[in-house]
Amino acid sequence: MTTYLVTGLVVGSVYAIATLGIVLTYSSTRVFNFAQGAIAFALAITFYELTVDHGWNPRWAAAVTVLVVSPLLGLVLWAILFRRLADAPSSVRLVSTIGLWVALPPLTGLIFGRDERFAAPSAVFDPPHQYEVMGVGVDSNDVAVIVVAAVAALLLTVLLRATPFGLSVRATVDAPSMAATVGVNTSIVSAGSWMISTTLAGLAGVLLGTQRGFTLPQFTLLILGCFAAVVIARMHSLPLAFAGSLGLGVVQELSKSVVVGDFLDQFFERQSVWIRGLPQIIPFTVMLIFLLAYRGLGQERFSTDTRRADDAPTVEDLDGPPLAWWRRLLPVAVVVVCVLAAPLVLSGLWEGIAAKGLALAIVFLSYTLVAGSGGMLSLCQISFAGIAAAITADLATNHGVAIVVAIPIAALVVVPIGLLAAIPSLRVGDLYLALATLALAVLVDNTYFELPSVNNFDQGVDVPRPEGFGDDLPFYYLLVACFLVVALLVRNVRRSTTGLELDAMRSSEQAVATIGVGIVRSKLVVFGLSAFVAGVGGALFATYSGRASPEQYSVLLGVVWLAVVVTWGVRSIVGALLAGLSFAVFPQLASEHLTGAWLELPTVLFGLGAIGLAREPRGVVHQIVHGRRTQERARRQRARLRATPSPVPAGVEGGGA
Amino acid sequence: MSPRLEGRGISVRFGGLLALDRVDLEVADGAILGLIGPNGAGKTTCFGVLSGLVRPQSGQVLMDGHDVTGASPQRRARAGLARTFQRLEVFSGLTVREHLVVAYRSRGRNVATRIALDCLGAGRRPFSGEDEAIETILDRLGLTKLAAAPAGALPLGTGRLVELGRALATRPRVLLLDEPSSGLDADETAALTELLRSLQAELDLSLVLVEHNVDMVLGLAHRVTVLDFGQVIADGTPAEVRASEAVQTAYLGAAP
Ligand SMILES: Nc1ncnc2c1ncn2[C@@H]1O[C@H](COP(=O)(O)OP(=O)(O)OP(=O)(O)O)[C@@H](O)[C@H]1O
Ligand SMILES: [Mg+2]
């Protein structure tokens, strides 16, 4: 038991170091860094390469990585990305660090190669000393990690409490525009926070790597722990973030102990996925508990970004003057004709690829609903797709249900699962929803998708195609029809009262509440619908592939999906279609022309696309349709409108004159 | 008969700052209540409590004698409470007309019918009586010509009118206006005063008016409550308030 306590504290310390960085940058710049784990990963690999490939002394390599490379990386990232996010719309602020999360690991692969990294250099003591504390063997490296975390936290506290820099940061946290007017240099504050944050990421990365190995899944688990701790800290409390991380690490490790194992044995089979998936189940559960608790305390009912009050109004929603009908319809017409005519010119292989793209495009329409209309960042659409695919396969193959019946049933089953993550988190804010959905996706990945009946030894379960659509050509046109039907549904919802309410909500939740519109209700409606759409798309994707195999629905892939969709334009139906097609076509092109680490090039591009939103928030499609000149004209028209005096109320005009 | 809206002993604390200290106020049927006080007196916070956006540490809010202290802003809105904001809260992605549409439809159908209608594409068909009601409001506020303009691009004064129109479209019985005349020039303010007076009479509204333009409030209101540092320092008819010594020193003295 005590052994687990020690390892728990070690893991928790690593969480704590990375979490402090996330909380620091969130409170000082309002940018939530989803990429903290990816940054830690990139820096850990840097350390690994320095020691193992270049033969540096591990302590030197660690010092250089953490104290030189990490802050430099932070500075570079700040200069090219984070700096721009300060006045970006909040949706972009959320998404662009997700782009970084997507792009960084494959970029690391491009730079350092994608070798398996087995050797585990130790940054601190090699070989470690062994101590005996209260009858438990403790390793000096364990002690070192805990001490390092405590020192890092202490230094950070001193830095924030007792230095001019700290004062500037705290001033910025309280009132950014005010801080700027009294002469705080906000650039230095934000650049400084990001450099500190990446330094902490580098430290966490090196420690985690030396303790647990240099593999990506380790780092995914790291961010999950961090995000749960961030929820505990309600995004801003450093002490709570620290304590929460430690607590979470301990609970996660204790769950592996014999006592807990024996207890759980009464309910589950040993080796069942529910016991093996416990480390992933815990962060999600902890998040849910704290979300419910905070909600119960009645806090943050309107946790719309408090910073917004200080920001200049965002121009995200201000489109230019309405375009002529033909300019609006032309791109749609071109795309429709291309899609319909594609099989005439495509070879058999590419016909299949295009069909795959269409199936994905249907899933992507769920983002158009949930993120485009609802303004919610859901990271578990892929889990909905995967669960629906698995259920469809089970119904069709094992229970003989006709596939056309199985798909809608499966998609309906997914809806309540989605609401489970959405209901507690929605009330407290969109960022919490993103974290809760991510946790849910990881949970599904490690439990449901690992079930033998679903996973079937990584083979997946067969899914038959509907009668008469066995060949790729008819199946392609079936998918076109399905896409059109779902697209129509999305369009209808967007134009409905609910759609209008959601558009209003993106500007002001307070105002929406005071005219009597239920915020949570409207959001849940689109969230549920989007889960359904994702389910349909996921099941169709499985039907295309011929089997539902969970590995095609993993969390990280879902994050890449999101990056692709936002790159093309999350508000646009055509954007979803192009995103689906490009997600099928680019990797195919890469596999034909590239090798090795370059195979990941499409992923890098998708990630960079999402990062690029910081420049053009509405995505590529919007840019193509509206073009630069129209945007310019729109800006001028806005300026003119602002300058005109407000109209005098009509009822009084006559009397007053 | 109980007043349409009543606050009893409301206290709100932000950290170390007591923004409202046991504030009582009362809005009778069809009356106009002026709420004045220097900057930072707690007027906006008071509106927050009345409309349900700010939770008071203690005290009660009653509508028609029913306790709504724990009720959501939405429930209060459905019970006939509407408000505008000091710092403009227009929906920048919507047109002026759409602001009124959303507000008008907020007392709408149940969720299941709605989802079905939304998906089938019937979700934006106007409710019965909706078009006329909205045209009337647009006309009264002189917004008819701007009905199709995106609200995010409008100047401040027009934005205030849009917020007023949005509030009216919910068919309120009590309307809270937070500094409606700020950003307007003298003529526009006069026009607005007339408009509010006639709207109040026609629609049988109870109005609560937060204003820095003291002449406007004292001219328009039937009763006036004065706040200073979160406390009610005077309460009475405009004439009484104008005469009150406490008000003279705390407030009017500075701006005669
Ligand atoms: N959310 C908040 N957090 C902390 N303090 C707040 C908050 N809202 C208001 N305050 C403080 O409470 C006090 C009352 O503010 P309030 O906005 O209600 O005043 P007001 O009478 O509306 O002032 P004004 O005439 O400037 O609009 C002020 O000192 C203000 O700084
Ligand atoms: Mg105010």
mmCIF file of N, CA and C in Angstrom, chain B residues 46-144:
data_model
loop_
_atom_site.group_PDB
_atom_site.id
_atom_site.type_symbol
_atom_site.label_atom_id
_atom_site.label_comp_id
_atom_site.label_asym_id
_atom_site.label_seq_id
_atom_site.Cartn_x
_atom_site.Cartn_y
_atom_site.Cartn_z
ATOM 1 N N CYS B 46 -27.369 45.670 -8.364
ATOM 2 C CA CYS B 46 -28.744 45.495 -7.923
ATOM 3 C C CYS B 46 -29.599 44.908 -9.051
ATOM 4 N N PHE B 47 -29.425 45.407 -10.263
ATOM 5 C CA PHE B 47 -30.127 44.831 -11.414
ATOM 6 C C PHE B 47 -29.747 43.370 -11.612
ATOM 7 N N GLY B 48 -28.460 43.098 -11.390
ATOM 8 C CA GLY B 48 -28.006 41.719 -11.511
ATOM 9 C C GLY B 48 -28.765 40.806 -10.567
ATOM 10 N N VAL B 49 -28.945 41.262 -9.338
ATOM 11 C CA VAL B 49 -29.659 40.445 -8.354
ATOM 12 C C VAL B 49 -31.130 40.307 -8.751
ATOM 13 N N LEU B 50 -31.737 41.422 -9.149
ATOM 14 C CA LEU B 50 -33.157 41.369 -9.495
ATOM 15 C C LEU B 50 -33.399 40.446 -10.689
ATOM 16 N N SER B 51 -32.477 40.477 -11.674
ATOM 17 C CA SER B 51 -32.717 39.665 -12.867
ATOM 18 C C SER B 51 -32.158 38.259 -12.740
ATOM 19 N N GLY B 52 -31.470 37.959 -11.640
ATOM 20 C CA GLY B 52 -31.053 36.579 -11.405
ATOM 21 C C GLY B 52 -29.666 36.253 -11.898
ATOM 22 N N LEU B 53 -28.905 37.249 -12.364
ATOM 23 C CA LEU B 53 -27.555 36.966 -12.847
ATOM 24 C C LEU B 53 -26.538 36.982 -11.718
ATOM 25 N N VAL B 54 -26.866 37.710 -10.645
ATOM 26 C CA VAL B 54 -25.961 37.770 -9.492
ATOM 27 C C VAL B 54 -26.696 37.183 -8.300
ATOM 28 N N ARG B 55 -26.022 36.293 -7.601
ATOM 29 C CA ARG B 55 -26.665 35.704 -6.437
ATOM 30 C C ARG B 55 -26.373 36.518 -5.197
ATOM 31 N N PRO B 56 -27.378 36.972 -4.483
ATOM 32 C CA PRO B 56 -27.121 37.771 -3.285
ATOM 33 C C PRO B 56 -26.678 36.872 -2.126
ATOM 34 N N GLN B 57 -25.843 37.435 -1.234
ATOM 35 C CA GLN B 57 -25.450 36.672 -0.040
ATOM 36 C C GLN B 57 -26.642 36.525 0.901
ATOM 37 N N SER B 58 -27.441 37.580 0.967
ATOM 38 C CA SER B 58 -28.660 37.465 1.761
ATOM 39 C C SER B 58 -29.714 38.362 1.147
ATOM 40 N N GLY B 59 -30.934 38.188 1.607
ATOM 41 C CA GLY B 59 -32.034 38.979 1.082
ATOM 42 C C GLY B 59 -32.909 38.184 0.136
ATOM 43 N N GLN B 60 -34.010 38.817 -0.249
ATOM 44 C CA GLN B 60 -34.988 38.124 -1.075
ATOM 45 C C GLN B 60 -35.397 38.987 -2.256
ATOM 46 N N VAL B 61 -35.762 38.316 -3.350
ATOM 47 C CA VAL B 61 -36.378 39.013 -4.469
ATOM 48 C C VAL B 61 -37.763 38.417 -4.658
ATOM 49 N N LEU B 62 -38.762 39.271 -4.750
ATOM 50 C CA LEU B 62 -40.128 38.762 -4.918
ATOM 51 C C LEU B 62 -40.764 39.353 -6.161
ATOM 52 N N MET B 63 -41.467 38.507 -6.895
ATOM 53 C CA MET B 63 -42.273 39.002 -8.001
ATOM 54 C C MET B 63 -43.719 38.689 -7.712
ATOM 55 N N ASP B 64 -44.569 39.701 -7.704
ATOM 56 C CA ASP B 64 -45.979 39.536 -7.356
ATOM 57 C C ASP B 64 -46.139 38.776 -6.047
ATOM 58 N N GLY B 65 -45.229 39.011 -5.136
ATOM 59 C CA GLY B 65 -45.339 38.372 -3.839
ATOM 60 C C GLY B 65 -44.750 36.977 -3.758
ATOM 61 N N HIS B 66 -44.326 36.405 -4.908
ATOM 62 C CA HIS B 66 -43.702 35.085 -4.863
ATOM 63 C C HIS B 66 -42.200 35.235 -4.748
ATOM 64 N N ASP B 67 -41.601 34.397 -3.912
ATOM 65 C CA ASP B 67 -40.161 34.467 -3.734
ATOM 66 C C ASP B 67 -39.459 33.855 -4.953
ATOM 67 N N VAL B 68 -38.650 34.644 -5.643
ATOM 68 C CA VAL B 68 -37.918 34.118 -6.794
ATOM 69 C C VAL B 68 -36.406 34.200 -6.583
ATOM 70 N N THR B 69 -35.976 34.337 -5.316
ATOM 71 C CA THR B 69 -34.555 34.535 -5.042
ATOM 72 C C THR B 69 -33.694 33.434 -5.666
ATOM 73 N N GLY B 70 -34.200 32.205 -5.619
ATOM 74 C CA GLY B 70 -33.392 31.108 -6.148
ATOM 75 C C GLY B 70 -33.687 30.799 -7.601
ATOM 76 N N ALA B 71 -34.635 31.546 -8.188
ATOM 77 C CA ALA B 71 -35.051 31.203 -9.545
ATOM 78 C C ALA B 71 -34.027 31.666 -10.571
ATOM 79 N N SER B 72 -33.943 30.936 -11.689
ATOM 80 C CA SER B 72 -33.005 31.280 -12.751
ATOM 81 C C SER B 72 -33.470 32.540 -13.467
ATOM 82 N N PRO B 73 -32.549 33.206 -14.163
ATOM 83 C CA PRO B 73 -32.951 34.373 -14.970
ATOM 84 C C PRO B 73 -34.067 34.008 -15.949
ATOM 85 N N GLN B 74 -33.971 32.792 -16.484
ATOM 86 C CA GLN B 74 -34.973 32.369 -17.457
ATOM 87 C C GLN B 74 -36.367 32.344 -16.851
ATOM 88 N N ARG B 75 -36.469 31.798 -15.631
ATOM 89 C CA ARG B 75 -37.797 31.705 -15.015
ATOM 90 C C ARG B 75 -38.346 33.087 -14.732
ATOM 91 N N ARG B 76 -37.460 33.976 -14.317
ATOM 92 C CA ARG B 76 -37.935 35.334 -14.050
ATOM 93 C C ARG B 76 -38.385 35.996 -15.341
ATOM 94 N N ALA B 77 -37.635 35.729 -16.426
ATOM 95 C CA ALA B 77 -38.021 36.323 -17.701
ATOM 96 C C ALA B 77 -39.410 35.829 -18.098
ATOM 97 N N ARG B 78 -39.631 34.540 -17.906
ATOM 98 C CA ARG B 78 -40.943 34.006 -18.280
ATOM 99 C C ARG B 78 -42.044 34.550 -17.389
ATOM 100 N N ALA B 79 -41.655 34.969 -16.174
ATOM 101 C CA ALA B 79 -42.653 35.568 -15.290
ATOM 102 C C ALA B 79 -42.862 37.048 -15.605
ATOM 103 N N GLY B 80 -42.152 37.556 -16.630
ATOM 104 C CA GLY B 80 -42.438 38.914 -17.065
ATOM 105 C C GLY B 80 -41.385 39.950 -16.703
ATOM 106 N N LEU B 81 -40.161 39.502 -16.430
ATOM 107 C CA LEU B 81 -39.096 40.453 -16.106
ATOM 108 C C LEU B 81 -38.156 40.569 -17.303
ATOM 109 N N ALA B 82 -37.824 41.781 -17.697
ATOM 110 C CA ALA B 82 -36.861 41.965 -18.792
ATOM 111 C C ALA B 82 -35.905 43.076 -18.415
ATOM 112 N N ARG B 83 -34.748 43.104 -19.048
ATOM 113 C CA ARG B 83 -33.778 44.137 -18.710
ATOM 114 C C ARG B 83 -32.903 44.482 -19.909
ATOM 115 N N THR B 84 -32.240 45.636 -19.798
ATOM 116 C CA THR B 84 -31.178 45.968 -20.746
ATOM 117 C C THR B 84 -29.890 46.102 -19.949
ATOM 118 N N PHE B 85 -28.774 46.225 -20.663
ATOM 119 C CA PHE B 85 -27.479 46.210 -19.993
ATOM 120 C C PHE B 85 -26.757 47.540 -20.168
ATOM 121 N N GLN B 86 -26.015 47.886 -19.131
ATOM 122 C CA GLN B 86 -25.220 49.113 -19.194
ATOM 123 C C GLN B 86 -24.108 48.980 -20.230
ATOM 124 N N ARG B 87 -23.385 47.858 -20.116
ATOM 125 C CA ARG B 87 -22.391 47.544 -21.138
ATOM 126 C C ARG B 87 -23.126 46.712 -22.183
ATOM 127 N N LEU B 88 -23.215 47.229 -23.376
ATOM 128 C CA LEU B 88 -24.078 46.650 -24.389
ATOM 129 C C LEU B 88 -23.883 45.139 -24.538
ATOM 130 N N GLU B 89 -24.982 44.401 -24.545
ATOM 131 C CA GLU B 89 -24.916 42.952 -24.757
ATOM 132 C C GLU B 89 -25.769 42.568 -25.950
ATOM 133 N N VAL B 90 -25.451 43.114 -27.122
ATOM 134 C CA VAL B 90 -26.220 42.700 -28.302
ATOM 135 C C VAL B 90 -25.600 41.443 -28.884
ATOM 136 N N PHE B 91 -26.370 40.746 -29.684
ATOM 137 C CA PHE B 91 -25.876 39.522 -30.327
ATOM 138 C C PHE B 91 -25.270 39.910 -31.665
ATOM 139 N N SER B 92 -23.945 39.921 -31.730
ATOM 140 C CA SER B 92 -23.329 40.527 -32.904
ATOM 141 C C SER B 92 -23.596 39.741 -34.187
ATOM 142 N N GLY B 93 -23.915 38.449 -34.081
ATOM 143 C CA GLY B 93 -24.138 37.672 -35.303
ATOM 144 C C GLY B 93 -25.557 37.772 -35.836
ATOM 145 N N LEU B 94 -26.456 38.397 -35.081
ATOM 146 C CA LEU B 94 -27.860 38.422 -35.485
ATOM 147 C C LEU B 94 -28.235 39.787 -36.055
ATOM 148 N N THR B 95 -29.254 39.794 -36.901
ATOM 149 C CA THR B 95 -29.767 41.076 -37.357
ATOM 150 C C THR B 95 -30.654 41.660 -36.265
ATOM 151 N N VAL B 96 -30.999 42.939 -36.443
ATOM 152 C CA VAL B 96 -31.838 43.604 -35.460
ATOM 153 C C VAL B 96 -33.163 42.856 -35.291
ATOM 154 N N ARG B 97 -33.756 42.480 -36.419
ATOM 155 C CA ARG B 97 -35.042 41.808 -36.347
ATOM 156 C C ARG B 97 -34.918 40.474 -35.607
ATOM 157 N N GLU B 98 -33.827 39.761 -35.879
ATOM 158 C CA GLU B 98 -33.640 38.456 -35.238
ATOM 159 C C GLU B 98 -33.541 38.570 -33.721
ATOM 160 N N HIS B 99 -33.036 39.695 -33.252
ATOM 161 C CA HIS B 99 -33.005 39.905 -31.803
ATOM 162 C C HIS B 99 -34.411 39.799 -31.233
ATOM 163 N N LEU B 100 -35.327 40.454 -31.919
ATOM 164 C CA LEU B 100 -36.699 40.453 -31.407
ATOM 165 C C LEU B 100 -37.333 39.078 -31.579
ATOM 166 N N VAL B 101 -36.983 38.403 -32.678
ATOM 167 C CA VAL B 101 -37.558 37.079 -32.919
ATOM 168 C C VAL B 101 -37.162 36.117 -31.799
ATOM 169 N N VAL B 102 -35.871 36.080 -31.485
ATOM 170 C CA VAL B 102 -35.422 35.174 -30.425
ATOM 171 C C VAL B 102 -36.163 35.481 -29.126
ATOM 172 N N ALA B 103 -36.251 36.767 -28.831
ATOM 173 C CA ALA B 103 -36.891 37.148 -27.573
ATOM 174 C C ALA B 103 -38.364 36.763 -27.582
ATOM 175 N N TYR B 104 -39.023 37.030 -28.713
ATOM 176 C CA TYR B 104 -40.454 36.751 -28.793
ATOM 177 C C TYR B 104 -40.744 35.259 -28.616
ATOM 178 N N ARG B 105 -39.854 34.437 -29.180
ATOM 179 C CA ARG B 105 -40.129 32.995 -29.170
ATOM 180 C C ARG B 105 -39.661 32.293 -27.908
ATOM 181 N N SER B 106 -39.106 33.069 -26.974
ATOM 182 C CA SER B 106 -38.527 32.372 -25.824
ATOM 183 C C SER B 106 -39.593 31.695 -24.981
ATOM 184 N N ARG B 107 -40.832 32.165 -25.082
ATOM 185 C CA ARG B 107 -41.884 31.407 -24.379
ATOM 186 C C ARG B 107 -42.532 30.476 -25.377
ATOM 187 N N GLY B 108 -41.750 29.495 -25.794
ATOM 188 C CA GLY B 108 -42.213 28.738 -26.955
ATOM 189 C C GLY B 108 -42.702 27.356 -26.651
ATOM 190 N N ARG B 109 -42.517 26.517 -27.625
ATOM 191 C CA ARG B 109 -43.028 25.151 -27.583
ATOM 192 C C ARG B 109 -42.151 24.299 -26.678
ATOM 193 N N ASN B 110 -42.622 23.098 -26.383
ATOM 194 C CA ASN B 110 -41.788 22.221 -25.556
ATOM 195 C C ASN B 110 -40.664 21.615 -26.394
ATOM 196 N N VAL B 111 -39.690 21.054 -25.679
ATOM 197 C CA VAL B 111 -38.450 20.655 -26.339
ATOM 198 C C VAL B 111 -38.680 19.641 -27.453
ATOM 199 N N ALA B 112 -39.479 18.615 -27.186
ATOM 200 C CA ALA B 112 -39.630 17.540 -28.163
ATOM 201 C C ALA B 112 -40.203 18.061 -29.477
ATOM 202 N N THR B 113 -41.276 18.847 -29.377
ATOM 203 C CA THR B 113 -41.858 19.407 -30.610
ATOM 204 C C THR B 113 -40.812 20.221 -31.338
ATOM 205 N N ARG B 114 -40.047 20.954 -30.533
ATOM 206 C CA ARG B 114 -39.084 21.834 -31.139
ATOM 207 C C ARG B 114 -38.018 21.094 -31.905
ATOM 208 N N ILE B 115 -37.459 20.057 -31.290
ATOM 209 C CA ILE B 115 -36.412 19.314 -31.985
ATOM 210 C C ILE B 115 -36.953 18.790 -33.304
ATOM 211 N N ALA B 116 -38.171 18.217 -33.244
ATOM 212 C CA ALA B 116 -38.755 17.656 -34.454
ATOM 213 C C ALA B 116 -38.887 18.737 -35.520
ATOM 214 N N LEU B 117 -39.460 19.882 -35.132
ATOM 215 C CA LEU B 117 -39.656 20.962 -36.098
ATOM 216 C C LEU B 117 -38.318 21.460 -36.642
ATOM 217 N N ASP B 118 -37.338 21.612 -35.735
ATOM 218 C CA ASP B 118 -36.030 22.104 -36.145
ATOM 219 C C ASP B 118 -35.430 21.216 -37.220
ATOM 220 N N CYS B 119 -35.489 19.901 -36.984
ATOM 221 C CA CYS B 119 -34.845 18.985 -37.914
ATOM 222 C C CYS B 119 -35.559 18.974 -39.257
ATOM 223 N N LEU B 120 -36.874 19.121 -39.209
ATOM 224 C CA LEU B 120 -37.628 19.030 -40.455
ATOM 225 C C LEU B 120 -37.601 20.335 -41.231
ATOM 226 N N GLY B 121 -37.044 21.363 -40.638
ATOM 227 C CA GLY B 121 -36.924 22.606 -41.385
ATOM 228 C C GLY B 121 -38.087 23.542 -41.184
ATOM 229 N N ALA B 122 -38.968 23.215 -40.241
ATOM 230 C CA ALA B 122 -40.103 24.102 -39.996
ATOM 231 C C ALA B 122 -39.827 25.018 -38.814
ATOM 232 N N GLY B 123 -38.583 24.958 -38.317
ATOM 233 C CA GLY B 123 -38.265 25.623 -37.058
ATOM 234 C C GLY B 123 -38.218 27.126 -37.113
ATOM 235 N N ARG B 124 -38.168 27.708 -38.317
ATOM 236 C CA ARG B 124 -38.064 29.147 -38.318
ATOM 237 C C ARG B 124 -39.347 29.818 -38.788
ATOM 238 N N ARG B 125 -40.378 29.020 -38.958
ATOM 239 C CA ARG B 125 -41.645 29.626 -39.349
ATOM 240 C C ARG B 125 -42.135 30.497 -38.199
ATOM 241 N N PRO B 126 -42.658 31.695 -38.495
ATOM 242 C CA PRO B 126 -43.059 32.579 -37.397
ATOM 243 C C PRO B 126 -44.217 32.013 -36.587
ATOM 244 N N PHE B 127 -44.219 32.335 -35.300
ATOM 245 C CA PHE B 127 -45.347 31.995 -34.449
ATOM 246 C C PHE B 127 -46.522 32.865 -34.856
ATOM 247 N N SER B 128 -47.714 32.482 -34.429
ATOM 248 C CA SER B 128 -48.862 33.310 -34.796
ATOM 249 C C SER B 128 -48.758 34.636 -34.045
ATOM 250 N N GLY B 129 -49.021 35.710 -34.755
ATOM 251 C CA GLY B 129 -48.961 37.030 -34.134
ATOM 252 C C GLY B 129 -47.565 37.599 -34.029
ATOM 253 N N GLU B 130 -46.581 36.769 -34.361
ATOM 254 C CA GLU B 130 -45.208 37.206 -34.167
ATOM 255 C C GLU B 130 -44.844 38.387 -35.064
ATOM 256 N N ASP B 131 -45.155 38.235 -36.354
ATOM 257 C CA ASP B 131 -44.736 39.267 -37.294
ATOM 258 C C ASP B 131 -45.291 40.633 -36.929
ATOM 259 N N GLU B 132 -46.608 40.673 -36.618
ATOM 260 C CA GLU B 132 -47.208 41.974 -36.286
ATOM 261 C C GLU B 132 -46.550 42.549 -35.045
ATOM 262 N N ALA B 133 -46.392 41.715 -34.010
ATOM 263 C CA ALA B 133 -45.823 42.211 -32.762
ATOM 264 C C ALA B 133 -44.443 42.813 -33.008
ATOM 265 N N ILE B 134 -43.657 42.123 -33.808
ATOM 266 C CA ILE B 134 -42.290 42.591 -34.025
ATOM 267 C C ILE B 134 -42.269 43.854 -34.864
ATOM 268 N N GLU B 135 -43.127 43.888 -35.914
ATOM 269 C CA GLU B 135 -43.183 45.116 -36.720
ATOM 270 C C GLU B 135 -43.554 46.306 -35.846
ATOM 271 N N THR B 136 -44.514 46.101 -34.948
ATOM 272 C CA THR B 136 -44.944 47.203 -34.087
ATOM 273 C C THR B 136 -43.782 47.736 -33.265
ATOM 274 N N ILE B 137 -43.043 46.812 -32.651
ATOM 275 C CA ILE B 137 -41.934 47.260 -31.798
ATOM 276 C C ILE B 137 -40.876 47.970 -32.626
ATOM 277 N N LEU B 138 -40.521 47.374 -33.769
ATOM 278 C CA LEU B 138 -39.507 47.995 -34.630
ATOM 279 C C LEU B 138 -39.932 49.400 -34.998
ATOM 280 N N ASP B 139 -41.231 49.536 -35.299
ATOM 281 C CA ASP B 139 -41.753 50.819 -35.719
ATOM 282 C C ASP B 139 -41.666 51.837 -34.587
ATOM 283 N N ARG B 140 -42.074 51.406 -33.408
ATOM 284 C CA ARG B 140 -42.040 52.324 -32.273
ATOM 285 C C ARG B 140 -40.631 52.827 -31.976
ATOM 286 N N LEU B 141 -39.649 51.944 -32.167
ATOM 287 C CA LEU B 141 -38.284 52.324 -31.830
ATOM 288 C C LEU B 141 -37.553 52.949 -33.010
ATOM 289 N N GLY B 142 -38.243 53.048 -34.155
ATOM 290 C CA GLY B 142 -37.592 53.630 -35.327
ATOM 291 C C GLY B 142 -36.506 52.742 -35.900
ATOM 292 N N LEU B 143 -36.664 51.442 -35.730
ATOM 293 C CA LEU B 143 -35.631 50.522 -36.200
ATOM 294 C C LEU B 143 -36.022 49.816 -37.487
ATOM 295 N N THR B 144 -37.203 50.152 -38.031
ATOM 296 C CA THR B 144 -37.701 49.395 -39.184
ATOM 297 C C THR B 144 -36.677 49.345 -40.310
#
